[in-house]
Amino acid sequence: MLLKSKIAYLGVLLGLNQLFIILSSIIETNTIILFAGAALLVGVVIVEFGGKSGLLFYAASCLLGFFLSFNKFEFITYVAFFGLYSYIKHLLEIKVKNKNTLFLTKIIFFNFALIIMYLVIRLFITIKLTWWMILAGQILFIVYDYAFSIFINYYITTIKPKISR
């Protein structure tokens, strides 16, 4: 491994994760993309060190991100969906073998996370959701899940062998 220590590698990944989270507060137009980037790093930790380490990494990123993020409302989307989805995706893809069931379970998780985010944010600000927003969210989730899988496969086949030397 390029970084000889597991702790050093996790520290670098957590630093990058927090950079994405902080930039999401500064660059308002790319919040979702930056949160997705931060979540991909949780996926990298899961690939490198397993699910338990990934879950601890997610918890550390949430705790640190809460203090470093400027916009707490937007940070809720990372906590409730993006960061957590990396771990949930890992669990589901290990346990659920049927592709249709896997897809349906992922959609259910996304909608559950969406409801949680909506209810929490609605406590503080008024948001009106329309049917087309929800439909667009479903489509974007499917694209995100596919892109996430492509990135993780690319990491496993191309990046990981280069840094494992």
Short mmCIF file of N, CA and C in Angstrom, two decimals:
data_model
loop_
_atom_site.label_atom_id
_atom_site.label_comp_id
_atom_site.label_asym_id
_atom_site.label_seq_id
_atom_site.Cartn_x
_atom_site.Cartn_y
_atom_site.Cartn_z
N MET A 1 0.84 -1.17 0.00
CA MET A 1 0.00 0.00 0.00
C MET A 1 0.89 1.24 0.00
N LEU A 2 0.50 2.21 -0.78
CA LEU A 2 1.28 3.44 -0.91
C LEU A 2 1.43 4.12 0.45
N LEU A 3 0.34 4.24 1.18
CA LEU A 3 0.42 4.71 2.55
C LEU A 3 0.57 3.47 3.42
N LYS A 4 1.65 3.36 4.15
CA LYS A 4 1.99 2.12 4.85
C LYS A 4 1.05 1.81 6.00
N SER A 5 0.41 2.79 6.56
CA SER A 5 -0.42 2.58 7.73
C SER A 5 -1.90 2.70 7.39
N LYS A 6 -2.69 1.81 7.96
CA LYS A 6 -4.14 1.86 7.78
C LYS A 6 -4.69 3.19 8.32
N ILE A 7 -4.19 3.61 9.45
CA ILE A 7 -4.67 4.85 10.07
C ILE A 7 -4.33 6.05 9.20
N ALA A 8 -3.14 6.05 8.60
CA ALA A 8 -2.75 7.16 7.72
C ALA A 8 -3.66 7.21 6.50
N TYR A 9 -3.95 6.04 5.92
CA TYR A 9 -4.82 5.99 4.74
C TYR A 9 -6.23 6.45 5.10
N LEU A 10 -6.74 5.99 6.22
CA LEU A 10 -8.07 6.42 6.66
C LEU A 10 -8.09 7.92 6.96
N GLY A 11 -7.00 8.43 7.51
CA GLY A 11 -6.91 9.86 7.79
C GLY A 11 -6.94 10.70 6.51
N VAL A 12 -6.22 10.24 5.50
CA VAL A 12 -6.23 10.94 4.21
C VAL A 12 -7.63 10.90 3.60
N LEU A 13 -8.25 9.73 3.63
CA LEU A 13 -9.60 9.61 3.07
C LEU A 13 -10.61 10.46 3.85
N LEU A 14 -10.48 10.51 5.19
CA LEU A 14 -11.38 11.35 5.98
C LEU A 14 -11.14 12.83 5.69
N GLY A 15 -9.89 13.20 5.48
CA GLY A 15 -9.59 14.58 5.11
C GLY A 15 -10.22 14.95 3.77
N LEU A 16 -10.12 14.06 2.79
CA LEU A 16 -10.76 14.31 1.49
C LEU A 16 -12.28 14.36 1.63
N ASN A 17 -12.81 13.46 2.45
CA ASN A 17 -14.25 13.43 2.71
C ASN A 17 -14.71 14.77 3.28
N GLN A 18 -13.98 15.27 4.23
CA GLN A 18 -14.36 16.55 4.86
C GLN A 18 -14.16 17.72 3.90
N LEU A 19 -13.18 17.62 3.04
CA LEU A 19 -13.00 18.65 2.03
C LEU A 19 -14.23 18.74 1.13
N PHE A 20 -14.72 17.58 0.70
CA PHE A 20 -15.95 17.57 -0.11
C PHE A 20 -17.13 18.16 0.67
N ILE A 21 -17.24 17.83 1.94
CA ILE A 21 -18.36 18.33 2.76
C ILE A 21 -18.25 19.84 2.95
N ILE A 22 -17.07 20.33 3.23
CA ILE A 22 -16.88 21.78 3.40
C ILE A 22 -17.13 22.52 2.09
N LEU A 23 -16.61 21.98 0.99
CA LEU A 23 -16.84 22.61 -0.32
C LEU A 23 -18.32 22.62 -0.69
N SER A 24 -19.07 21.64 -0.22
CA SER A 24 -20.51 21.63 -0.51
C SER A 24 -21.22 22.81 0.13
N SER A 25 -20.68 23.32 1.22
CA SER A 25 -21.25 24.51 1.86
C SER A 25 -20.82 25.79 1.16
N ILE A 26 -19.64 25.75 0.56
CA ILE A 26 -19.10 26.95 -0.09
C ILE A 26 -19.61 27.08 -1.52
N ILE A 27 -19.59 25.99 -2.27
CA ILE A 27 -20.04 25.99 -3.67
C ILE A 27 -21.47 25.46 -3.68
N GLU A 28 -22.42 26.34 -3.56
CA GLU A 28 -23.82 25.96 -3.40
C GLU A 28 -24.40 25.21 -4.59
N THR A 29 -23.89 25.45 -5.79
CA THR A 29 -24.49 24.83 -6.97
C THR A 29 -24.11 23.36 -7.13
N ASN A 30 -23.09 22.90 -6.45
CA ASN A 30 -22.62 21.52 -6.61
C ASN A 30 -22.75 20.70 -5.34
N THR A 31 -23.67 21.05 -4.48
CA THR A 31 -23.80 20.38 -3.19
C THR A 31 -23.99 18.88 -3.34
N ILE A 32 -24.93 18.47 -4.17
CA ILE A 32 -25.25 17.04 -4.31
C ILE A 32 -24.05 16.27 -4.87
N ILE A 33 -23.38 16.84 -5.85
CA ILE A 33 -22.21 16.17 -6.45
C ILE A 33 -21.09 16.03 -5.42
N LEU A 34 -20.87 17.06 -4.63
CA LEU A 34 -19.81 16.99 -3.62
C LEU A 34 -20.16 16.00 -2.51
N PHE A 35 -21.43 15.94 -2.10
CA PHE A 35 -21.83 14.92 -1.13
C PHE A 35 -21.68 13.51 -1.70
N ALA A 36 -21.97 13.36 -2.98
CA ALA A 36 -21.79 12.05 -3.63
C ALA A 36 -20.30 11.68 -3.63
N GLY A 37 -19.43 12.65 -3.88
CA GLY A 37 -17.99 12.40 -3.83
C GLY A 37 -17.55 11.99 -2.44
N ALA A 38 -18.08 12.66 -1.43
CA ALA A 38 -17.75 12.30 -0.05
C ALA A 38 -18.22 10.89 0.27
N ALA A 39 -19.39 10.52 -0.25
CA ALA A 39 -19.94 9.18 -0.01
C ALA A 39 -19.12 8.11 -0.72
N LEU A 40 -18.57 8.43 -1.87
CA LEU A 40 -17.73 7.46 -2.58
C LEU A 40 -16.52 7.07 -1.74
N LEU A 41 -16.03 8.02 -0.96
CA LEU A 41 -14.88 7.72 -0.10
C LEU A 41 -15.26 6.74 1.01
N VAL A 42 -16.51 6.80 1.46
CA VAL A 42 -16.99 5.80 2.42
C VAL A 42 -16.97 4.43 1.74
N GLY A 43 -17.36 4.40 0.47
CA GLY A 43 -17.31 3.15 -0.30
C GLY A 43 -15.89 2.62 -0.44
N VAL A 44 -14.93 3.50 -0.63
CA VAL A 44 -13.53 3.09 -0.73
C VAL A 44 -13.06 2.45 0.58
N VAL A 45 -13.46 3.03 1.70
CA VAL A 45 -13.09 2.47 3.00
C VAL A 45 -13.70 1.08 3.16
N ILE A 46 -14.94 0.91 2.71
CA ILE A 46 -15.59 -0.40 2.80
C ILE A 46 -14.84 -1.42 1.95
N VAL A 47 -14.44 -1.03 0.77
CA VAL A 47 -13.68 -1.95 -0.11
C VAL A 47 -12.34 -2.31 0.52
N GLU A 48 -11.66 -1.33 1.06
CA GLU A 48 -10.31 -1.57 1.60
C GLU A 48 -10.31 -2.30 2.94
N PHE A 49 -11.23 -1.93 3.83
CA PHE A 49 -11.13 -2.40 5.22
C PHE A 49 -12.37 -3.11 5.74
N GLY A 50 -13.44 -3.20 4.93
CA GLY A 50 -14.63 -3.93 5.36
C GLY A 50 -15.75 -3.02 5.85
N GLY A 51 -16.89 -3.66 6.06
CA GLY A 51 -18.10 -2.94 6.42
C GLY A 51 -18.05 -2.24 7.76
N LYS A 52 -17.46 -2.88 8.77
CA LYS A 52 -17.39 -2.27 10.10
C LYS A 52 -16.54 -1.00 10.08
N SER A 53 -15.42 -1.07 9.40
CA SER A 53 -14.57 0.12 9.27
C SER A 53 -15.28 1.20 8.49
N GLY A 54 -16.02 0.80 7.45
CA GLY A 54 -16.80 1.76 6.67
C GLY A 54 -17.85 2.46 7.51
N LEU A 55 -18.52 1.69 8.38
CA LEU A 55 -19.54 2.27 9.25
C LEU A 55 -18.91 3.25 10.25
N LEU A 56 -17.76 2.89 10.80
CA LEU A 56 -17.06 3.79 11.73
C LEU A 56 -16.57 5.04 11.00
N PHE A 57 -16.10 4.86 9.78
CA PHE A 57 -15.65 5.99 8.97
C PHE A 57 -16.82 6.93 8.69
N TYR A 58 -17.98 6.35 8.36
CA TYR A 58 -19.18 7.16 8.12
C TYR A 58 -19.56 7.94 9.38
N ALA A 59 -19.52 7.28 10.54
CA ALA A 59 -19.86 7.96 11.80
C ALA A 59 -18.87 9.10 12.07
N ALA A 60 -17.59 8.85 11.84
CA ALA A 60 -16.58 9.90 12.05
C ALA A 60 -16.79 11.05 11.08
N SER A 61 -17.14 10.73 9.84
CA SER A 61 -17.35 11.80 8.85
C SER A 61 -18.59 12.63 9.20
N CYS A 62 -19.60 11.98 9.76
CA CYS A 62 -20.81 12.72 10.17
C CYS A 62 -20.50 13.64 11.36
N LEU A 63 -19.79 13.10 12.34
CA LEU A 63 -19.45 13.89 13.52
C LEU A 63 -18.57 15.08 13.17
N LEU A 64 -17.52 14.82 12.43
CA LEU A 64 -16.61 15.89 12.03
C LEU A 64 -17.30 16.86 11.07
N GLY A 65 -18.07 16.31 10.14
CA GLY A 65 -18.79 17.15 9.18
C GLY A 65 -19.80 18.06 9.83
N PHE A 66 -20.42 17.61 10.91
CA PHE A 66 -21.38 18.46 11.61
C PHE A 66 -20.71 19.73 12.12
N PHE A 67 -19.51 19.59 12.61
CA PHE A 67 -18.80 20.76 13.14
C PHE A 67 -18.17 21.62 12.04
N LEU A 68 -17.78 20.99 10.94
CA LEU A 68 -17.08 21.74 9.89
C LEU A 68 -17.99 22.30 8.81
N SER A 69 -19.17 21.71 8.65
CA SER A 69 -20.09 22.16 7.60
C SER A 69 -20.72 23.49 7.99
N PHE A 70 -20.82 24.38 7.01
CA PHE A 70 -21.42 25.68 7.27
C PHE A 70 -22.94 25.63 7.18
N ASN A 71 -23.46 24.75 6.33
CA ASN A 71 -24.90 24.67 6.11
C ASN A 71 -25.40 23.34 6.66
N LYS A 72 -25.97 23.38 7.86
CA LYS A 72 -26.41 22.16 8.54
C LYS A 72 -27.62 21.53 7.85
N PHE A 73 -28.47 22.34 7.21
CA PHE A 73 -29.64 21.79 6.51
C PHE A 73 -29.20 20.90 5.35
N GLU A 74 -28.25 21.36 4.58
CA GLU A 74 -27.76 20.56 3.47
C GLU A 74 -27.00 19.34 3.97
N PHE A 75 -26.33 19.47 5.09
CA PHE A 75 -25.57 18.36 5.64
C PHE A 75 -26.48 17.19 6.01
N ILE A 76 -27.74 17.47 6.29
CA ILE A 76 -28.70 16.41 6.60
C ILE A 76 -28.78 15.41 5.44
N THR A 77 -28.65 15.90 4.20
CA THR A 77 -28.72 14.98 3.05
C THR A 77 -27.54 14.01 3.04
N TYR A 78 -26.38 14.45 3.50
CA TYR A 78 -25.23 13.54 3.58
C TYR A 78 -25.46 12.51 4.69
N VAL A 79 -25.92 12.97 5.84
CA VAL A 79 -26.12 12.08 6.98
C VAL A 79 -27.22 11.07 6.70
N ALA A 80 -28.36 11.55 6.20
CA ALA A 80 -29.53 10.69 6.02
C ALA A 80 -29.45 9.81 4.77
N PHE A 81 -28.69 10.23 3.78
CA PHE A 81 -28.66 9.42 2.56
C PHE A 81 -27.25 9.11 2.07
N PHE A 82 -26.52 10.08 1.59
CA PHE A 82 -25.30 9.82 0.84
C PHE A 82 -24.28 8.97 1.60
N GLY A 83 -23.90 9.39 2.77
CA GLY A 83 -22.90 8.63 3.52
C GLY A 83 -23.41 7.28 3.95
N LEU A 84 -24.64 7.24 4.41
CA LEU A 84 -25.25 6.00 4.87
C LEU A 84 -25.48 5.02 3.73
N TYR A 85 -25.79 5.54 2.55
CA TYR A 85 -26.09 4.67 1.41
C TYR A 85 -24.88 3.82 1.01
N SER A 86 -23.69 4.34 1.19
CA SER A 86 -22.50 3.55 0.88
C SER A 86 -22.48 2.25 1.68
N TYR A 87 -22.82 2.34 2.94
CA TYR A 87 -22.85 1.16 3.80
C TYR A 87 -24.05 0.27 3.49
N ILE A 88 -25.21 0.88 3.31
CA ILE A 88 -26.42 0.12 3.01
C ILE A 88 -26.26 -0.62 1.68
N LYS A 89 -25.69 0.02 0.69
CA LYS A 89 -25.45 -0.60 -0.62
C LYS A 89 -24.55 -1.83 -0.45
N HIS A 90 -23.52 -1.68 0.34
CA HIS A 90 -22.60 -2.79 0.61
C HIS A 90 -23.36 -3.97 1.23
N LEU A 91 -24.14 -3.70 2.26
CA LEU A 91 -24.89 -4.75 2.93
C LEU A 91 -25.88 -5.44 1.99
N LEU A 92 -26.63 -4.63 1.27
CA LEU A 92 -27.64 -5.18 0.37
C LEU A 92 -27.02 -6.03 -0.73
N GLU A 93 -25.94 -5.57 -1.30
CA GLU A 93 -25.33 -6.31 -2.40
C GLU A 93 -24.66 -7.61 -1.94
N ILE A 94 -24.34 -7.70 -0.67
CA ILE A 94 -23.81 -8.95 -0.12
C ILE A 94 -24.95 -9.92 0.19
N LYS A 95 -26.02 -9.42 0.77
CA LYS A 95 -27.09 -10.29 1.29
C LYS A 95 -28.17 -10.62 0.28
N VAL A 96 -28.53 -9.69 -0.61
CA VAL A 96 -29.65 -9.91 -1.53
C VAL A 96 -29.09 -10.35 -2.89
N LYS A 97 -29.46 -11.56 -3.29
CA LYS A 97 -28.93 -12.11 -4.54
C LYS A 97 -29.83 -11.84 -5.74
N ASN A 98 -31.12 -11.73 -5.53
CA ASN A 98 -32.06 -11.48 -6.62
C ASN A 98 -31.96 -10.01 -7.04
N LYS A 99 -31.69 -9.77 -8.32
CA LYS A 99 -31.48 -8.39 -8.80
C LYS A 99 -32.73 -7.52 -8.66
N ASN A 100 -33.89 -8.08 -8.90
CA ASN A 100 -35.14 -7.31 -8.77
C ASN A 100 -35.39 -6.92 -7.32
N THR A 101 -35.17 -7.86 -6.42
CA THR A 101 -35.34 -7.57 -4.99
C THR A 101 -34.32 -6.55 -4.53
N LEU A 102 -33.10 -6.67 -5.02
CA LEU A 102 -32.04 -5.73 -4.68
C LEU A 102 -32.41 -4.31 -5.13
N PHE A 103 -32.86 -4.19 -6.37
CA PHE A 103 -33.26 -2.89 -6.91
C PHE A 103 -34.42 -2.31 -6.10
N LEU A 104 -35.43 -3.13 -5.82
CA LEU A 104 -36.59 -2.66 -5.06
C LEU A 104 -36.18 -2.22 -3.65
N THR A 105 -35.30 -2.97 -3.02
CA THR A 105 -34.84 -2.63 -1.66
C THR A 105 -34.08 -1.30 -1.66
N LYS A 106 -33.26 -1.09 -2.67
CA LYS A 106 -32.52 0.18 -2.77
C LYS A 106 -33.48 1.35 -2.96
N ILE A 107 -34.49 1.17 -3.80
CA ILE A 107 -35.49 2.24 -4.02
C ILE A 107 -36.25 2.52 -2.73
N ILE A 108 -36.60 1.48 -1.99
CA ILE A 108 -37.31 1.66 -0.71
C ILE A 108 -36.43 2.44 0.26
N PHE A 109 -35.15 2.07 0.35
CA PHE A 109 -34.25 2.81 1.24
C PHE A 109 -34.16 4.28 0.84
N PHE A 110 -34.02 4.53 -0.46
CA PHE A 110 -33.93 5.91 -0.93
C PHE A 110 -35.18 6.70 -0.55
N ASN A 111 -36.36 6.13 -0.76
CA ASN A 111 -37.59 6.83 -0.43
C ASN A 111 -37.75 7.04 1.07
N PHE A 112 -37.31 6.08 1.86
CA PHE A 112 -37.33 6.24 3.31
C PHE A 112 -36.40 7.39 3.73
N ALA A 113 -35.20 7.42 3.16
CA ALA A 113 -34.25 8.50 3.47
C ALA A 113 -34.81 9.85 3.01
N LEU A 114 -35.47 9.85 1.86
CA LEU A 114 -36.07 11.08 1.33
C LEU A 114 -37.15 11.60 2.28
N ILE A 115 -37.97 10.71 2.80
CA ILE A 115 -39.02 11.11 3.74
C ILE A 115 -38.41 11.67 5.02
N ILE A 116 -37.39 11.00 5.54
CA ILE A 116 -36.71 11.49 6.75
C ILE A 116 -36.14 12.88 6.53
N MET A 117 -35.43 13.07 5.40
CA MET A 117 -34.85 14.38 5.10
C MET A 117 -35.94 15.44 4.99
N TYR A 118 -37.02 15.12 4.31
CA TYR A 118 -38.12 16.06 4.13
C TYR A 118 -38.72 16.45 5.48
N LEU A 119 -38.98 15.47 6.32
CA LEU A 119 -39.60 15.76 7.62
C LEU A 119 -38.69 16.59 8.53
N VAL A 120 -37.41 16.29 8.51
CA VAL A 120 -36.48 17.05 9.36
C VAL A 120 -36.33 18.48 8.85
N ILE A 121 -36.13 18.63 7.56
CA ILE A 121 -35.94 19.98 7.01
C ILE A 121 -37.22 20.80 7.12
N ARG A 122 -38.37 20.13 6.98
CA ARG A 122 -39.66 20.83 7.07
C ARG A 122 -39.89 21.43 8.45
N LEU A 123 -39.22 20.91 9.46
CA LEU A 123 -39.33 21.49 10.80
C LEU A 123 -38.79 22.92 10.86
N PHE A 124 -37.86 23.22 9.97
CA PHE A 124 -37.18 24.50 10.01
C PHE A 124 -37.55 25.45 8.88
N ILE A 125 -37.79 24.89 7.70
CA ILE A 125 -38.17 25.73 6.55
C ILE A 125 -39.33 25.07 5.80
N THR A 126 -40.07 25.86 5.06
CA THR A 126 -41.19 25.33 4.28
C THR A 126 -40.69 24.85 2.92
N ILE A 127 -41.05 23.64 2.60
CA ILE A 127 -40.68 23.06 1.32
C ILE A 127 -41.93 22.45 0.70
N LYS A 128 -42.16 22.77 -0.55
CA LYS A 128 -43.29 22.16 -1.25
C LYS A 128 -42.74 21.22 -2.32
N LEU A 129 -43.06 19.94 -2.17
CA LEU A 129 -42.63 18.94 -3.14
C LEU A 129 -43.77 18.67 -4.13
N THR A 130 -43.41 18.51 -5.38
CA THR A 130 -44.39 18.15 -6.40
C THR A 130 -44.06 16.75 -6.92
N TRP A 131 -44.98 16.16 -7.66
CA TRP A 131 -44.79 14.80 -8.15
C TRP A 131 -43.58 14.69 -9.07
N TRP A 132 -43.33 15.72 -9.87
CA TRP A 132 -42.21 15.64 -10.81
C TRP A 132 -40.87 15.73 -10.08
N MET A 133 -40.84 16.40 -8.94
CA MET A 133 -39.60 16.44 -8.15
C MET A 133 -39.28 15.06 -7.59
N ILE A 134 -40.31 14.39 -7.12
CA ILE A 134 -40.12 13.05 -6.57
C ILE A 134 -39.71 12.07 -7.67
N LEU A 135 -40.35 12.18 -8.83
CA LEU A 135 -39.99 11.33 -9.97
C LEU A 135 -38.55 11.59 -10.42
N ALA A 136 -38.17 12.86 -10.50
CA ALA A 136 -36.79 13.21 -10.87
C ALA A 136 -35.81 12.65 -9.85
N GLY A 137 -36.18 12.70 -8.57
CA GLY A 137 -35.33 12.13 -7.53
C GLY A 137 -35.12 10.64 -7.71
N GLN A 138 -36.18 9.92 -8.09
CA GLN A 138 -36.08 8.47 -8.32
C GLN A 138 -35.12 8.17 -9.47
N ILE A 139 -35.26 8.93 -10.54
CA ILE A 139 -34.41 8.72 -11.72
C ILE A 139 -32.95 9.05 -11.38
N LEU A 140 -32.74 10.16 -10.69
CA LEU A 140 -31.37 10.54 -10.31
C LEU A 140 -30.76 9.52 -9.35
N PHE A 141 -31.58 8.94 -8.50
CA PHE A 141 -31.07 7.91 -7.59
C PHE A 141 -30.57 6.70 -8.38
N ILE A 142 -31.34 6.29 -9.39
CA ILE A 142 -30.94 5.14 -10.20
C ILE A 142 -29.61 5.43 -10.92
N VAL A 143 -29.48 6.65 -11.43
CA VAL A 143 -28.23 7.05 -12.09
C VAL A 143 -27.08 7.06 -11.07
N TYR A 144 -27.34 7.59 -9.88
CA TYR A 144 -26.32 7.64 -8.83
C TYR A 144 -25.87 6.23 -8.43
N ASP A 145 -26.82 5.33 -8.25
CA ASP A 145 -26.49 3.96 -7.87
C ASP A 145 -25.61 3.30 -8.94
N TYR A 146 -25.97 3.50 -10.19
CA TYR A 146 -25.20 2.94 -11.30
C TYR A 146 -23.78 3.54 -11.34
N ALA A 147 -23.69 4.86 -11.20
CA ALA A 147 -22.39 5.54 -11.22
C ALA A 147 -21.54 5.10 -10.02
N PHE A 148 -22.17 4.91 -8.88
CA PHE A 148 -21.47 4.46 -7.68
C PHE A 148 -20.85 3.09 -7.94
N SER A 149 -21.62 2.19 -8.54
CA SER A 149 -21.12 0.84 -8.84
C SER A 149 -19.96 0.90 -9.83
N ILE A 150 -20.07 1.74 -10.84
CA ILE A 150 -18.98 1.88 -11.81
C ILE A 150 -17.71 2.39 -11.13
N PHE A 151 -17.85 3.40 -10.26
CA PHE A 151 -16.69 3.94 -9.56
C PHE A 151 -16.03 2.88 -8.69
N ILE A 152 -16.82 2.15 -7.91
CA ILE A 152 -16.26 1.14 -7.01
C ILE A 152 -15.56 0.03 -7.81
N ASN A 153 -16.17 -0.40 -8.91
CA ASN A 153 -15.52 -1.40 -9.75
C ASN A 153 -14.22 -0.87 -10.34
N TYR A 154 -14.22 0.39 -10.78
CA TYR A 154 -12.99 1.02 -11.29
C TYR A 154 -11.93 1.09 -10.20
N TYR A 155 -12.35 1.44 -8.99
CA TYR A 155 -11.42 1.51 -7.87
C TYR A 155 -10.79 0.14 -7.62
N ILE A 156 -11.62 -0.90 -7.60
CA ILE A 156 -11.13 -2.25 -7.31
C ILE A 156 -10.18 -2.74 -8.39
N THR A 157 -10.53 -2.51 -9.66
CA THR A 157 -9.72 -3.07 -10.75
C THR A 157 -8.52 -2.22 -11.14
N THR A 158 -8.61 -0.90 -10.97
CA THR A 158 -7.55 -0.03 -11.48
C THR A 158 -6.76 0.68 -10.39
N ILE A 159 -7.45 1.32 -9.48
CA ILE A 159 -6.77 2.15 -8.46
C ILE A 159 -6.16 1.31 -7.35
N LYS A 160 -6.93 0.38 -6.81
CA LYS A 160 -6.46 -0.42 -5.67
C LYS A 160 -5.16 -1.17 -5.98
N PRO A 161 -5.03 -1.82 -7.15
CA PRO A 161 -3.75 -2.50 -7.42
C PRO A 161 -2.56 -1.54 -7.46
N LYS A 162 -2.77 -0.31 -7.89
CA LYS A 162 -1.66 0.64 -7.97
C LYS A 162 -1.23 1.15 -6.60
N ILE A 163 -2.17 1.27 -5.66
CA ILE A 163 -1.78 1.78 -4.35
C ILE A 163 -1.44 0.65 -3.38
N SER A 164 -1.66 -0.59 -3.79
CA SER A 164 -1.37 -1.74 -2.92
C SER A 164 0.05 -2.24 -3.05
N ARG A 165 0.82 -1.65 -3.90
CA ARG A 165 2.21 -2.11 -4.10
C ARG A 165 3.06 -1.94 -2.89
#
